[in-house]
Structures are given as C-alpha cells and as structure tokens.
Amino acid sequence: MFTGIVQGVAKVVAVRELEAFRVHVIELPPSMRVGLELGASVAHNGVCLTVTAIEDDNVSFDLMRETLRLTNLGAIQPGQYVNIERAARFGDEIGGHSMSGHIISMAEVASIEEAPNNRRLWFTLPERLGRFVFEKGYIGVDGISLTIGDVRQAESGNIEFSVNLIPETLSRTTLKDRAPGDFVNIEIDPQTQVIVETVERVLSQQRGNS
C-alpha cells in the first residue's frame, strides 16, 4: 500500500530492453535505501514495482508487458526522473489517501495555468473513467495524492479535470516539468471506484427485476 506522498524523485540511470519486457535502474539516495531489500515494493510514478537487484546506489526493477502498455514508464529514458515512494509501513502517518500502485489509465496534460505561488494543471481522461472523477475527490497522478479541482467534459467527449499544485508539491515531484501533451499515470481512488461500481450494479439489478 502507498499513501501518495511522494518522498522525492530518482534518476533513471539505465534501461535494458527485451521483448515485451524492460528493466530500468534508478539511482536512489541513501535516505531512500534504508532497509530496502530484494522483493520490496517501490512506487515509480505511482506504479508498484518490485526490487530485483541492489548494487550500491543503483536499484533495478522489472517492467512487464501490462505495465509497459498501461503506464508512462515504457517511455522513460536514461537521464529522466520518476517520482518515488516506498511502501507504507504499519503505523506510518497517512498524509495522502490509500493507494494500491495499480494504474488504471494514463491521462494527457491538456493545459497549464500559472498563478502566483501555485499552478493548475488540466488533464484529459478517457470518457469511460469519468464516473469516478468528482470535484474535491481524490485521484493519484504519477503517484501523487491530489484533490480534484474542477471537472468538465471536453468537445471530444472525454473528461477533463484539474488539480492545483502548491510550491512544495512542485519542488518534490516531476509535475514541475510536465508540459501539454505529456502523459501521466492515473490511479482512481479505490474507495470511490468500489462505491460507484456497487451503486451501478445495484441499480442495474433493480432495473432488471422491475
């Protein structure tokens, strides 16, 4: 489990490409390696990955076909950075919201609005996921727990939503470098998803019995 409170960014120092498979190696600072062992879970841009090798500062992770298909990690190149969060431990403070590290889709950065001391980003999300997106609801963007600002329907029929970022979030994460046309990983709030799908199922059963 993760909390969506990104602990920092890590540089991707190497990528090894195989058929429908990729290994990427990140450079982790000592503070993020404390107690890290093979098999541990670490979120990269919100994607739960398993540690497969540790060599001094360099830590390796395997990316399977489904991960490459659903997330932006397949496009990461050496020299770029990813948001990092170690798995939550029992007793840790939950400063964000509960996240599983299972990405449901990517969203495209539609536009960026600058203002003094903050920044608003608009994202375009596939229409099928719109029912999970509510104003003031939670959403995971590249592993960051964020509160949804506004929600609107685009001319294409897709859903657009905004998030407002304070300087601290911008300084600690890769969102400061995002530009229109970039893609970010999206994790829908698990509790919201369960509630919406349960209500839809109950209503469908009621209509079927009427």
mmCIF file of C-alpha atoms in Angstrom:
data_model
loop_
_atom_site.group_PDB
_atom_site.id
_atom_site.type_symbol
_atom_site.label_atom_id
_atom_site.label_comp_id
_atom_site.label_asym_id
_atom_site.label_seq_id
_atom_site.Cartn_x
_atom_site.Cartn_y
_atom_site.Cartn_z
ATOM 1 C CA MET A 1 0.000 0.000 0.000
ATOM 2 C CA PHE A 2 1.083 3.569 -0.670
ATOM 3 C CA THR A 3 -0.096 6.947 0.595
ATOM 4 C CA GLY A 4 0.522 9.138 -2.439
ATOM 5 C CA ILE A 5 3.022 11.276 -0.519
ATOM 6 C CA VAL A 6 5.989 11.216 -2.870
ATOM 7 C CA GLN A 7 9.295 11.061 -0.997
ATOM 8 C CA GLY A 8 11.330 12.506 -3.841
ATOM 9 C CA VAL A 9 12.475 11.882 -7.378
ATOM 10 C CA ALA A 10 15.057 9.400 -8.628
ATOM 11 C CA LYS A 11 17.122 9.444 -11.795
ATOM 12 C CA VAL A 12 16.807 6.562 -14.241
ATOM 13 C CA VAL A 13 20.425 5.657 -14.996
ATOM 14 C CA ALA A 14 19.972 2.646 -17.275
ATOM 15 C CA VAL A 15 17.312 0.853 -19.312
ATOM 16 C CA ARG A 16 17.576 -2.673 -20.731
ATOM 17 C CA GLU A 17 15.016 -3.537 -23.396
ATOM 18 C CA LEU A 18 13.862 -7.100 -24.059
ATOM 19 C CA GLU A 19 10.847 -8.439 -25.942
ATOM 20 C CA ALA A 20 7.719 -7.098 -24.181
ATOM 21 C CA PHE A 21 9.886 -6.590 -21.116
ATOM 22 C CA ARG A 22 12.080 -3.854 -19.710
ATOM 23 C CA VAL A 23 14.488 -3.469 -16.824
ATOM 24 C CA HIS A 24 15.141 0.010 -15.564
ATOM 25 C CA VAL A 25 17.698 1.018 -12.997
ATOM 26 C CA ILE A 26 17.314 4.055 -10.781
ATOM 27 C CA GLU A 27 19.777 5.856 -8.554
ATOM 28 C CA LEU A 28 18.396 6.058 -5.038
ATOM 29 C CA PRO A 29 19.879 8.368 -2.395
ATOM 30 C CA PRO A 30 20.912 6.744 0.914
ATOM 31 C CA SER A 31 17.848 8.090 2.734
ATOM 32 C CA MET A 32 15.557 6.136 0.392
ATOM 33 C CA ARG A 33 17.601 2.914 0.614
ATOM 34 C CA VAL A 34 17.383 2.434 4.368
ATOM 35 C CA GLY A 35 16.084 -1.089 4.992
ATOM 36 C CA LEU A 36 15.497 -1.692 1.278
ATOM 37 C CA GLU A 37 15.715 -5.374 0.350
ATOM 38 C CA LEU A 38 15.156 -7.577 -2.673
ATOM 39 C CA GLY A 39 11.422 -8.106 -3.185
ATOM 40 C CA ALA A 40 10.454 -4.785 -1.604
ATOM 41 C CA SER A 41 7.765 -2.656 -3.262
ATOM 42 C CA VAL A 42 8.589 0.829 -4.518
ATOM 43 C CA ALA A 43 6.220 3.064 -6.489
ATOM 44 C CA HIS A 44 7.602 4.727 -9.643
ATOM 45 C CA ASN A 45 5.245 7.415 -10.961
ATOM 46 C CA GLY A 46 2.586 5.600 -8.974
ATOM 47 C CA VAL A 47 3.355 2.136 -10.387
ATOM 48 C CA CYS A 48 4.070 -0.553 -7.786
ATOM 49 C CA LEU A 49 7.331 -2.276 -8.790
ATOM 50 C CA THR A 50 9.445 -4.939 -7.098
ATOM 51 C CA VAL A 51 13.134 -4.549 -6.314
ATOM 52 C CA THR A 52 15.111 -7.157 -8.299
ATOM 53 C CA ALA A 53 18.710 -6.043 -7.669
ATOM 54 C CA ILE A 54 20.617 -3.606 -5.453
ATOM 55 C CA GLU A 55 24.133 -2.507 -6.384
ATOM 56 C CA ASP A 56 25.323 0.370 -4.208
ATOM 57 C CA ASP A 57 23.179 3.396 -5.223
ATOM 58 C CA ASN A 58 21.594 1.603 -8.178
ATOM 59 C CA VAL A 59 18.354 -0.339 -7.743
ATOM 60 C CA SER A 60 16.780 -2.423 -10.524
ATOM 61 C CA PHE A 61 13.140 -3.154 -11.317
ATOM 62 C CA ASP A 62 11.403 -5.307 -13.951
ATOM 63 C CA LEU A 63 8.577 -3.898 -16.066
ATOM 64 C CA MET A 64 6.209 -6.436 -17.567
ATOM 65 C CA ARG A 65 4.137 -6.144 -20.763
ATOM 66 C CA GLU A 66 0.996 -4.872 -18.995
ATOM 67 C CA THR A 67 2.971 -2.209 -17.141
ATOM 68 C CA LEU A 68 4.508 -1.011 -20.404
ATOM 69 C CA ARG A 69 1.050 -0.890 -22.030
ATOM 70 C CA LEU A 70 -0.828 0.940 -19.299
ATOM 71 C CA THR A 71 1.742 3.380 -17.919
ATOM 72 C CA ASN A 72 4.232 6.036 -18.957
ATOM 73 C CA LEU A 73 7.210 4.031 -17.676
ATOM 74 C CA GLY A 74 7.707 2.415 -21.071
ATOM 75 C CA ALA A 75 8.689 5.813 -22.488
ATOM 76 C CA ILE A 76 11.182 6.697 -19.745
ATOM 77 C CA GLN A 77 14.766 7.120 -20.969
ATOM 78 C CA PRO A 78 18.068 7.251 -19.046
ATOM 79 C CA GLY A 79 18.595 10.686 -17.551
ATOM 80 C CA GLN A 80 14.904 11.262 -16.838
ATOM 81 C CA TYR A 81 13.361 11.224 -13.375
ATOM 82 C CA VAL A 82 10.481 9.368 -11.717
ATOM 83 C CA ASN A 83 8.504 10.048 -8.545
ATOM 84 C CA ILE A 84 9.417 7.613 -5.798
ATOM 85 C CA GLU A 85 7.509 6.342 -2.761
ATOM 86 C CA ARG A 86 8.500 3.401 -0.577
ATOM 87 C CA ALA A 87 5.655 1.137 0.531
ATOM 88 C CA ALA A 88 3.812 2.335 3.637
ATOM 89 C CA ARG A 89 4.542 0.568 6.890
ATOM 90 C CA PHE A 90 2.158 -0.144 9.742
ATOM 91 C CA GLY A 91 1.998 2.927 11.951
ATOM 92 C CA ASP A 92 3.103 5.390 9.257
ATOM 93 C CA GLU A 93 1.206 8.652 9.012
ATOM 94 C CA ILE A 94 -1.254 8.598 6.085
ATOM 95 C CA GLY A 95 -0.882 12.114 4.743
ATOM 96 C CA GLY A 96 -2.494 11.453 1.369
ATOM 97 C CA HIS A 97 -5.005 8.715 0.620
ATOM 98 C CA SER A 98 -4.718 4.954 0.365
ATOM 99 C CA MET A 99 -3.266 3.904 -2.996
ATOM 100 C CA SER A 100 -2.535 0.450 -4.385
ATOM 101 C CA GLY A 101 0.057 1.295 -7.030
ATOM 102 C CA HIS A 102 -2.170 -0.211 -9.740
ATOM 103 C CA ILE A 103 -2.550 2.230 -12.621
ATOM 104 C CA ILE A 104 -5.912 2.230 -14.405
ATOM 105 C CA SER A 105 -5.058 4.547 -17.301
ATOM 106 C CA MET A 106 -2.909 7.407 -18.499
ATOM 107 C CA ALA A 107 -4.142 10.979 -18.885
ATOM 108 C CA GLU A 108 -2.793 13.661 -21.187
ATOM 109 C CA VAL A 109 -1.770 17.074 -19.887
ATOM 110 C CA ALA A 110 -4.259 19.347 -21.667
ATOM 111 C CA SER A 111 -3.157 22.757 -20.412
ATOM 112 C CA ILE A 112 -1.303 24.543 -17.626
ATOM 113 C CA GLU A 113 -2.419 27.713 -15.854
ATOM 114 C CA GLU A 114 0.232 29.664 -13.962
ATOM 115 C CA ALA A 115 -0.566 31.885 -10.981
ATOM 116 C CA PRO A 116 1.478 33.383 -8.118
ATOM 117 C CA ASN A 117 2.681 30.600 -5.794
ATOM 118 C CA ASN A 118 0.693 27.824 -7.458
ATOM 119 C CA ARG A 119 -0.020 26.081 -10.728
ATOM 120 C CA ARG A 120 -3.170 24.488 -12.129
ATOM 121 C CA LEU A 121 -2.878 21.523 -14.470
ATOM 122 C CA TRP A 122 -5.726 20.226 -16.621
ATOM 123 C CA PHE A 123 -5.746 16.580 -17.702
ATOM 124 C CA THR A 124 -7.802 14.715 -20.297
ATOM 125 C CA LEU A 125 -9.111 11.336 -19.177
ATOM 126 C CA PRO A 126 -10.969 8.688 -21.227
ATOM 127 C CA GLU A 127 -14.739 9.144 -21.019
ATOM 128 C CA ARG A 128 -15.245 5.657 -19.517
ATOM 129 C CA LEU A 129 -13.452 6.791 -16.342
ATOM 130 C CA GLY A 130 -15.436 9.988 -15.913
ATOM 131 C CA ARG A 131 -17.887 8.392 -13.498
ATOM 132 C CA PHE A 132 -15.070 8.015 -10.934
ATOM 133 C CA VAL A 133 -13.959 11.650 -11.069
ATOM 134 C CA PHE A 134 -15.651 14.162 -8.752
ATOM 135 C CA GLU A 135 -14.873 17.701 -7.647
ATOM 136 C CA LYS A 136 -12.987 17.557 -4.325
ATOM 137 C CA GLY A 137 -12.454 13.821 -4.745
ATOM 138 C CA TYR A 138 -9.081 12.087 -4.549
ATOM 139 C CA ILE A 139 -7.004 10.970 -7.502
ATOM 140 C CA GLY A 140 -3.472 9.648 -7.971
ATOM 141 C CA VAL A 141 -1.407 11.444 -10.652
ATOM 142 C CA ASP A 142 2.046 9.920 -11.266
ATOM 143 C CA GLY A 143 1.860 8.531 -7.747
ATOM 144 C CA ILE A 144 0.898 11.841 -6.100
ATOM 145 C CA SER A 145 -2.224 12.015 -3.946
ATOM 146 C CA LEU A 146 -4.135 15.053 -5.190
ATOM 147 C CA THR A 147 -7.540 16.643 -4.727
ATOM 148 C CA ILE A 148 -9.578 17.175 -7.888
ATOM 149 C CA GLY A 149 -10.426 20.822 -8.529
ATOM 150 C CA ASP A 150 -12.872 21.186 -11.406
ATOM 151 C CA VAL A 151 -14.346 18.620 -13.784
ATOM 152 C CA ARG A 152 -15.681 19.325 -17.276
ATOM 153 C CA GLN A 153 -16.487 17.489 -20.490
ATOM 154 C CA ALA A 154 -14.263 18.186 -23.478
ATOM 155 C CA GLU A 155 -15.588 18.624 -27.012
ATOM 156 C CA SER A 156 -14.170 15.190 -27.813
ATOM 157 C CA GLY A 157 -16.476 13.636 -25.220
ATOM 158 C CA ASN A 158 -13.599 12.831 -22.892
ATOM 159 C CA ILE A 159 -13.430 14.157 -19.346
ATOM 160 C CA GLU A 160 -11.093 16.928 -18.237
ATOM 161 C CA PHE A 161 -10.193 17.564 -14.613
ATOM 162 C CA SER A 162 -7.858 19.999 -12.893
ATOM 163 C CA VAL A 163 -5.553 19.866 -9.885
ATOM 164 C CA ASN A 164 -3.977 22.777 -8.064
ATOM 165 C CA LEU A 165 -0.338 22.396 -7.056
ATOM 166 C CA ILE A 166 1.437 24.240 -4.265
ATOM 167 C CA PRO A 167 5.185 25.018 -4.455
ATOM 168 C CA GLU A 168 6.062 22.096 -2.143
ATOM 169 C CA THR A 169 4.448 19.564 -4.486
ATOM 170 C CA LEU A 170 6.154 21.130 -7.486
ATOM 171 C CA SER A 171 9.564 21.088 -5.796
ATOM 172 C CA ARG A 172 9.344 17.427 -4.712
ATOM 173 C CA THR A 173 7.865 15.838 -7.832
ATOM 174 C CA THR A 174 8.178 15.610 -11.605
ATOM 175 C CA LEU A 175 4.962 17.592 -12.141
ATOM 176 C CA LYS A 176 7.056 20.760 -12.261
ATOM 177 C CA ASP A 177 8.472 19.526 -15.579
ATOM 178 C CA ARG A 178 5.216 18.393 -17.197
ATOM 179 C CA ALA A 179 4.039 20.152 -20.348
ATOM 180 C CA PRO A 180 0.916 19.914 -22.536
ATOM 181 C CA GLY A 181 0.972 16.677 -24.493
ATOM 182 C CA ASP A 182 2.778 14.721 -21.769
ATOM 183 C CA PHE A 183 1.120 11.649 -20.297
ATOM 184 C CA VAL A 184 0.763 10.887 -16.600
ATOM 185 C CA ASN A 185 -0.277 7.729 -14.780
ATOM 186 C CA ILE A 186 -3.715 7.753 -13.158
ATOM 187 C CA GLU A 187 -4.944 5.740 -10.204
ATOM 188 C CA ILE A 188 -8.593 6.243 -9.324
ATOM 189 C CA ASP A 189 -9.355 6.425 -5.613
ATOM 190 C CA PRO A 190 -10.106 2.765 -4.739
ATOM 191 C CA GLN A 191 -12.926 3.627 -2.329
ATOM 192 C CA THR A 192 -14.621 5.855 -4.903
ATOM 193 C CA GLN A 193 -14.343 3.093 -7.501
ATOM 194 C CA VAL A 194 -15.884 0.486 -5.199
ATOM 195 C CA ILE A 195 -18.784 2.770 -4.223
ATOM 196 C CA VAL A 196 -19.576 3.804 -7.812
ATOM 197 C CA GLU A 197 -19.400 0.259 -9.170
ATOM 198 C CA THR A 198 -21.524 -1.087 -6.302
ATOM 199 C CA VAL A 199 -24.224 1.529 -6.873
ATOM 200 C CA GLU A 200 -24.184 0.832 -10.619
ATOM 201 C CA ARG A 201 -24.550 -2.902 -10.008
ATOM 202 C CA VAL A 202 -27.428 -2.460 -7.554
ATOM 203 C CA LEU A 203 -29.278 -0.094 -9.888
ATOM 204 C CA SER A 204 -28.750 -2.482 -12.795
ATOM 205 C CA GLN A 205 -30.198 -5.367 -10.755
ATOM 206 C CA GLN A 206 -33.193 -3.249 -9.731
ATOM 207 C CA ARG A 207 -33.899 -2.328 -13.343
ATOM 208 C CA GLY A 208 -33.614 -5.968 -14.311
ATOM 209 C CA ASN A 209 -36.128 -7.010 -11.660
ATOM 210 C CA SER A 210 -38.659 -4.294 -12.483
#
